[in-house]
Coordinates of C-alpha atoms and ligand atoms in Angstrom, one line a residue:
X1 CA 46.7 209.6 55.3
X2 CA 48.6 207.0 52.9
X3 CA 48.9 207.4 49.4
X4 CA 49.7 205.9 46.2
X5 CA 51.9 206.4 43.2
X6 CA 54.6 209.2 43.3
X7 CA 55.2 212.7 41.5
X8 CA 53.8 213.8 39.2
X9 CA 50.5 212.5 40.5
X10 CA 49.2 211.1 44.0
X11 CA 46.7 209.5 45.6
X12 CA 45.2 209.8 48.5
X13 CA 44.0 206.2 49.3
X14 CA 40.4 205.7 50.6
X15 CA 39.6 209.4 49.3
X16 CA 40.1 209.5 45.1
X17 CA 40.3 207.3 43.0
X18 CA 42.3 207.5 39.6
X19 CA 40.1 206.6 36.8
X20 CA 41.8 206.0 32.6
X21 CA 40.5 206.3 29.1
X22 CA 40.6 203.6 27.2
X23 CA 43.2 206.1 25.2
X24 CA 44.4 206.7 28.6
X25 CA 45.4 203.1 28.9
X26 CA 46.8 202.5 25.8
X27 CA 48.9 205.6 25.9
X28 CA 50.7 205.1 29.3
X29 CA 54.0 203.3 27.6
X30 CA 53.4 199.3 27.9
X31 CA 54.9 197.9 24.9
X32 CA 53.5 194.4 23.9
X33 CA 57.1 193.1 25.4
X34 CA 55.8 194.7 28.9
X35 CA 52.3 192.6 27.9
X36 CA 54.3 189.2 27.2
X37 CA 56.3 190.2 30.2
X38 CA 53.4 190.2 32.5
X39 CA 51.3 188.1 31.2
X40 CA 54.6 185.6 32.2
X41 CA 54.5 186.3 36.2
X42 CA 50.5 186.3 36.0
X43 CA 50.7 182.8 34.3
X44 CA 53.7 181.5 36.5
X45 CA 52.1 182.2 39.8
X46 CA 48.5 180.6 38.7
X47 CA 50.6 177.7 37.9
X48 CA 52.2 178.1 41.0
X49 CA 49.4 178.0 42.9
X50 CA 49.8 181.4 44.2
X51 CA 47.0 183.1 43.2
X52 CA 43.5 183.8 44.7
X53 CA 40.8 183.5 41.6
X54 CA 37.0 182.2 42.1
X55 CA 35.7 181.1 38.4
X56 CA 33.4 183.6 37.3
X57 CA 30.4 184.6 38.3
X58 CA 28.0 185.5 36.1
X59 CA 24.4 187.4 34.8
X60 CA 22.7 186.6 31.5
X61 CA 19.8 189.1 30.7
X62 CA 20.0 187.6 27.6
X63 CA 20.5 183.6 26.4
X64 CA 23.6 184.4 24.0
X65 CA 24.8 186.9 26.4
X66 CA 27.4 186.8 30.3
X67 CA 28.7 189.3 32.3
X68 CA 31.4 188.0 34.1
X69 CA 32.7 189.6 37.5
X70 CA 36.5 188.2 37.2
X71 CA 38.3 188.8 41.2
X72 CA 41.8 188.4 41.4
X73 CA 44.8 188.7 43.9
X74 CA 48.5 187.6 43.3
X75 CA 50.2 188.0 45.7
X76 CA 53.4 188.1 44.1
X77 CA 52.8 191.6 42.7
X78 CA 50.7 192.4 45.6
X79 CA 47.6 193.2 42.9
X80 CA 44.4 192.8 43.7
X81 CA 41.3 193.6 41.9
X82 CA 38.2 193.0 40.0
X83 CA 37.5 193.2 36.2
X84 CA 33.5 193.1 35.5
X85 CA 33.2 192.8 31.5
X86 CA 30.2 192.0 29.4
X87 CA 30.0 189.2 26.2
X88 CA 27.5 190.4 23.4
X89 CA 28.3 188.8 19.7
X90 CA 25.3 189.9 18.4
X91 CA 27.0 194.0 19.5
X92 CA 29.6 194.5 16.0
X93 CA 26.4 193.5 13.6
X94 CA 23.7 195.5 15.2
X95 CA 25.0 198.4 17.3
X96 CA 28.3 198.7 15.8
X97 CA 29.6 198.4 19.0
X98 CA 32.2 195.4 19.6
X99 CA 31.6 192.4 21.3
X100 CA 33.4 192.2 24.2
X101 CA 33.8 195.5 26.3
X102 CA 34.4 196.4 30.8
X103 CA 35.7 198.2 33.6
X104 CA 38.3 196.5 35.4
X105 CA 39.0 198.3 38.9
X106 CA 42.4 197.8 41.1
X107 CA 41.9 198.2 44.9
X108 CA 45.2 199.5 47.4
X109 CA 46.1 195.8 49.2
X110 CA 47.0 197.0 52.2
X111 CA 43.3 199.2 53.1
X112 CA 41.2 197.6 50.9
X113 CA 40.2 200.8 49.0
X114 CA 40.0 201.8 45.8
X115 CA 42.6 202.9 43.7
X116 CA 42.4 202.7 40.4
X117 CA 39.1 202.5 37.6
X118 CA 40.0 201.4 33.8
X119 CA 38.4 200.9 30.6
X120 CA 39.1 196.9 30.3
X121 CA 38.8 196.2 26.7
X122 CA 42.8 197.1 25.7
X123 CA 44.1 195.2 28.6
X124 CA 41.7 191.9 26.9
X125 CA 43.4 192.5 23.8
X126 CA 46.3 192.7 24.7
X127 CA 46.6 190.2 27.8
X128 CA 44.6 187.2 25.4
X129 CA 47.0 186.7 22.9
X130 CA 49.7 187.4 24.9
X131 CA 48.6 184.0 27.1
X132 CA 48.3 182.5 23.5
X133 CA 51.4 182.9 22.7
X134 CA 53.3 182.2 25.4
X135 CA 51.7 178.9 25.9
X136 CA 52.2 178.3 21.9
X137 CA 55.8 179.2 22.7
X138 CA 55.7 176.5 25.8
X139 CA 53.5 174.0 23.2
X140 CA 54.9 174.1 19.9
X141 CA 58.9 176.1 19.5
X142 CA 60.1 176.1 16.6
X143 CA 56.5 176.6 14.2
X144 CA 57.2 177.7 11.1
X145 CA 52.8 178.2 11.0
X146 CA 50.8 180.1 12.4
X147 CA 46.8 180.1 11.7
X148 CA 44.4 182.1 13.0
X149 CA 40.9 182.4 12.8
X150 CA 38.4 184.9 13.3
X151 CA 40.2 188.5 12.2
X152 CA 38.5 191.0 14.5
X153 CA 39.9 192.9 17.9
X154 CA 41.4 189.6 18.9
X155 CA 42.5 187.9 15.6
X156 CA 44.4 191.7 14.8
X157 CA 46.2 191.7 17.9
X158 CA 47.3 188.1 17.9
X159 CA 48.6 188.6 14.3
X160 CA 50.9 191.5 16.4
X161 CA 52.1 189.5 19.5
X162 CA 52.7 185.8 17.3
X163 CA 55.9 186.7 16.2
X164 CA 56.7 188.4 19.0
X165 CA 56.8 184.3 21.0
X166 CA 57.5 181.9 17.7
X167 CA 60.6 183.5 17.3
X168 CA 61.3 181.1 14.3
X169 CA 57.3 181.7 12.6
X170 CA 58.0 181.9 8.1
X171 CA 54.4 182.8 7.6
X172 CA 50.6 183.5 9.1
X173 CA 47.4 182.2 7.8
X174 CA 44.6 184.0 9.2
X175 CA 40.8 183.4 7.8
X176 CA 37.5 185.0 8.6
X177 CA 33.9 184.9 7.1
X178 CA 34.1 188.2 6.8
X179 CA 36.3 189.4 4.0
X180 CA 36.8 192.9 4.9
X181 CA 37.6 192.2 8.6
X182 CA 40.4 189.8 6.7
X183 CA 41.3 192.4 4.1
X184 CA 41.6 195.0 7.0
X185 CA 44.1 192.8 9.6
X186 CA 46.7 192.0 6.4
X187 CA 46.2 195.7 5.5
X188 CA 47.1 197.2 9.2
X189 CA 49.7 194.0 10.5
X190 CA 51.2 193.5 7.8
X191 CA 54.0 196.7 7.1
X192 CA 54.0 196.2 11.7
X193 CA 56.2 192.3 11.0
X194 CA 57.7 191.0 8.4
X195 CA 56.4 187.5 8.9
X196 CA 54.0 187.2 5.9
X197 CA 50.6 187.0 6.5
X198 CA 48.4 184.9 4.1
X199 CA 44.8 184.9 3.5
X200 CA 43.6 180.9 4.4
X201 CA 41.3 179.5 1.7
X202 CA 39.5 177.5 3.5
X203 CA 39.1 176.8 7.6
X204 CA 40.2 173.1 5.9
X205 CA 43.5 174.3 4.2
X206 CA 43.8 176.4 7.0
X207 CA 44.9 173.5 9.5
X208 CA 46.2 171.6 6.7
X209 CA 48.9 174.1 6.2
X210 CA 49.6 175.7 10.0
X211 CA 51.4 173.9 13.1
X212 CA 50.1 176.6 15.5
X213 CA 46.3 177.6 15.5
X214 CA 44.5 180.4 17.2
X215 CA 40.8 180.9 16.9
X216 CA 38.9 183.7 18.1
X217 CA 35.2 184.4 16.9
X218 CA 32.4 183.9 19.2
X219 CA 31.6 181.7 22.0
X220 CA 28.0 179.9 21.8
X221 CA 26.6 176.7 23.6
X222 CA 26.0 175.6 20.4
X223 CA 29.3 174.3 19.1
X224 CA 29.9 175.6 15.3
X225 CA 32.3 172.4 14.5
X226 CA 33.9 174.4 11.3
X227 CA 37.1 172.9 11.6
X228 CA 35.9 168.7 11.0
X229 CA 37.7 166.3 13.4
X230 CA 39.1 164.5 10.6
X231 CA 40.7 167.2 8.9
X232 CA 43.3 167.6 11.6
X233 CA 46.9 165.8 11.4
X234 CA 48.9 164.9 14.2
X235 CA 51.9 167.3 15.9
X236 CA 49.0 170.3 15.9
X237 CA 48.9 172.5 18.6
X238 CA 45.3 174.6 18.9
X239 CA 45.2 177.4 20.7
X240 CA 40.6 178.9 20.7
X241 CA 39.8 181.9 22.5
X242 CA 36.8 180.8 21.9
X243 CA 35.7 177.9 24.9
X244 CA 34.2 175.1 22.4
X245 CA 32.8 177.0 19.8
X246 CA 34.3 176.7 16.4
X247 CA 36.1 173.5 16.9
X248 CA 35.1 169.9 16.5
X249 CA 34.9 168.8 20.2
X250 CA 35.7 165.6 18.8
X251 CA 39.1 167.5 18.5
X252 CA 40.1 168.0 22.6
X253 CA 39.0 164.7 23.5
X254 CA 40.8 162.6 21.4
X255 CA 43.8 164.9 21.3
X256 CA 46.7 163.5 23.6
X257 CA 46.5 166.3 25.8
X258 CA 43.7 168.9 26.9
X259 CA 45.3 171.8 28.6
X260 CA 43.3 175.0 29.5
X261 CA 43.9 178.4 31.3
X262 CA 41.8 177.3 34.1
X263 CA 40.4 174.3 35.2
X264 CA 38.1 176.1 37.6
X265 CA 36.9 178.3 34.5
X266 CA 35.6 175.9 32.1
X267 CA 34.6 173.5 34.4
X268 CA 31.9 176.5 35.0
X269 CA 31.7 177.3 31.7
X270 CA 30.9 173.2 31.6
X271 CA 28.4 173.8 34.4
X272 CA 26.7 176.3 32.1
X273 CA 26.0 174.2 29.0
X274 CA 28.7 175.2 26.8
X275 CA 31.0 171.9 26.2
X276 CA 27.7 170.1 24.7
X277 CA 28.9 166.0 26.0
X278 CA 30.8 167.6 29.0
X279 CA 34.2 168.5 29.3
X280 CA 37.3 166.9 27.9
X281 CA 39.5 165.5 30.2
X282 CA 42.1 168.5 31.6
X283 CA 46.0 167.0 30.9
X284 CA 47.3 170.1 32.5
X285 CA 46.4 174.5 33.3
X286 CA 48.5 176.2 30.6
X287 CA 51.1 177.9 33.7
X288 CA 51.9 174.8 34.8
X289 CA 53.3 174.9 31.4
X290 CA 54.8 177.9 31.7
X291 CA 56.3 176.9 35.0
X292 CA 57.2 174.2 34.3
X293 CA 55.5 171.9 36.9
X294 CA 53.8 170.3 33.9
X295 CA 55.5 169.1 30.4
X296 CA 55.8 171.2 27.4
X297 CA 55.6 169.2 23.9
X298 CA 56.4 165.5 24.5
X299 CA 56.6 164.5 20.4
X300 CA 56.1 165.6 17.0
X301 CA 52.5 163.8 17.1
X302 CA 51.8 165.3 19.8
X303 CA 48.2 166.8 18.9
X304 CA 47.4 169.0 21.9
X305 CA 44.7 171.5 22.7
X306 CA 45.6 174.1 24.5
X307 CA 42.2 176.2 25.6
X308 CA 42.3 179.5 27.6
X309 CA 39.0 181.4 28.1
X310 CA 41.0 184.6 30.1
X311 CA 42.0 184.9 33.8
X312 CA 41.4 187.6 36.2
X313 CA 45.0 187.1 37.6
X314 CA 46.7 188.5 34.3
X315 CA 44.4 191.6 33.8
X316 CA 44.6 192.4 37.6
X317 CA 48.4 192.3 36.6
X318 CA 48.9 194.3 34.1
X319 CA 45.9 196.9 34.9
X320 CA 47.7 197.3 38.1
X321 CA 50.8 198.1 35.5
X322 CA 48.9 200.6 33.6
X323 CA 48.0 201.7 36.9
X324 CA 51.3 202.3 38.0
X325 CA 52.8 204.1 35.1
X326 CA 49.2 206.2 34.7
X327 CA 50.5 208.0 38.3
X328 CA 53.6 208.2 37.4
X329 CA 53.1 210.3 34.4
X330 CA 50.5 211.9 35.8
X331 CA 47.6 210.4 32.7
X332 CA 44.2 210.2 34.1
X333 CA 41.9 211.7 35.9
X334 CA 41.4 211.4 39.8
X335 CA 37.8 211.4 41.3
X336 CA 37.1 211.4 44.3
X337 CA 35.1 208.3 46.2
Ligands
NAD401 N1 39.3 184.1 25.6 C1 39.5 185.5 26.5 O1 40.3 185.5 27.4 C2 38.7 185.9 25.4 C3 39.2 187.4 25.5 C4 38.4 187.9 25.1 C5 36.9 188.1 23.9 N2 37.6 186.1 23.6 C6 36.5 185.8 23.2 O2 37.6 186.1 21.5 C7 36.2 186.0 20.3 C8 36.4 187.4 19.3 O3 36.3 188.5 20.7 P1 36.7 189.9 19.7 O4 36.7 191.0 20.3 O5 37.7 189.5 18.5 O6 35.4 190.2 18.9 P2 35.2 190.5 17.3 O7 33.5 190.7 17.1 O8 36.4 191.8 17.1 O9 36.1 189.8 15.7 C9 35.7 188.5 15.7 C10 35.8 188.0 14.3 O10 35.6 186.7 14.1 C11 34.4 186.2 13.3 N3 33.9 185.1 13.1 C12 32.4 185.0 13.6 N4 32.8 183.5 13.1 C13 33.2 183.0 12.0 C14 34.0 181.9 11.7 N5 32.6 180.5 11.8 N6 34.4 181.7 10.5 C15 35.8 182.1 10.7 N7 34.9 183.7 11.5 C16 34.3 183.9 12.3 C17 34.0 187.5 12.7 O11 33.6 187.7 11.2 C18 34.4 188.5 13.5 O12 35.8 189.7 12.5 C19 34.8 186.2 21.0 O13 34.8 184.8 21.3 C20 34.9 186.5 22.5 O14 34.2 186.2 23.4 C21 38.1 185.1 23.9

């Protein structure tokens, strides 16, 4: 009988799996430094084309929602599995529930058997900002100011992660249409980090003042174009997590370089109508920049847009590490198959 794990918890592969609740995922001892290192490994594998990750397959019970199946195999980590994620933008207002929920399944690469099922909320909340800040460090080393649009789950974690990868940061500006969310972010995170967190006055002030900016607001087919193209000066690095919704689509088109985490994923969203007018020309993938296959910033005046919509390779690599730690520490519930 093949087993995985070691004392104190072993699994009989093909007979059992380990189920991890959200709190157990958070509590296995993976630090944000670990998450950054694991996410970097996943991005490097992606950049070197050492992965299998078909573009997301989705179903859409309502016009404004999506469910995505996100499978991936990363040979370097012997990691294989799938995230099944939902995005319901109306959840916070209507049901007091998160926009993004989901489950992650990890399989045993040798036999294919499922060995772990876990809540994927924390993984998503961790690996998304990790990608943003790793990209920011590669595309804008030495940045002194970071601006975050959206102070929800993602925005809050972005502010935690930003100083870890951007060591020269002197200030972080945050902005949300919901002032309570802005205040909550500042109150929660300021005691944790040395860099000063400042409430942004307006989207225009944010983009005029910050060298590097990210957005995690909502994803809709129609663009909101909250930041007008004419406000964006040269030399900025913009890192949307919310596709093309928040920014004026003209900005991605005129950027000196438009970089995406996955060309295939972006093309899929473009085919679904999320890029009215079509996908801007893609210069490189984020993992290629991290792997040195594509260049980082080439001049101080370069305007770079780097859109990261989220890749299963990152989820699976982080999820596998969580499963391994949980087995080592005897956390979670073993369920029979
Ligand atoms: N790229 C990825 O890998 C990835 C992963 C997870 C989530 N997301 C996306 O990131 C976004 C945020 O997710 P979340 O879990 O943090 O959601 P959340 O609901 O916790 O936070 C979103 C915040 O954005 C604010 N907001 C909405 N419209 C705004 C606007 N016009 N200007 C400023 N703020 C605005 C809301 O008030 C809210 O506080 C969603 O669109 C989600 O689909 C992307």
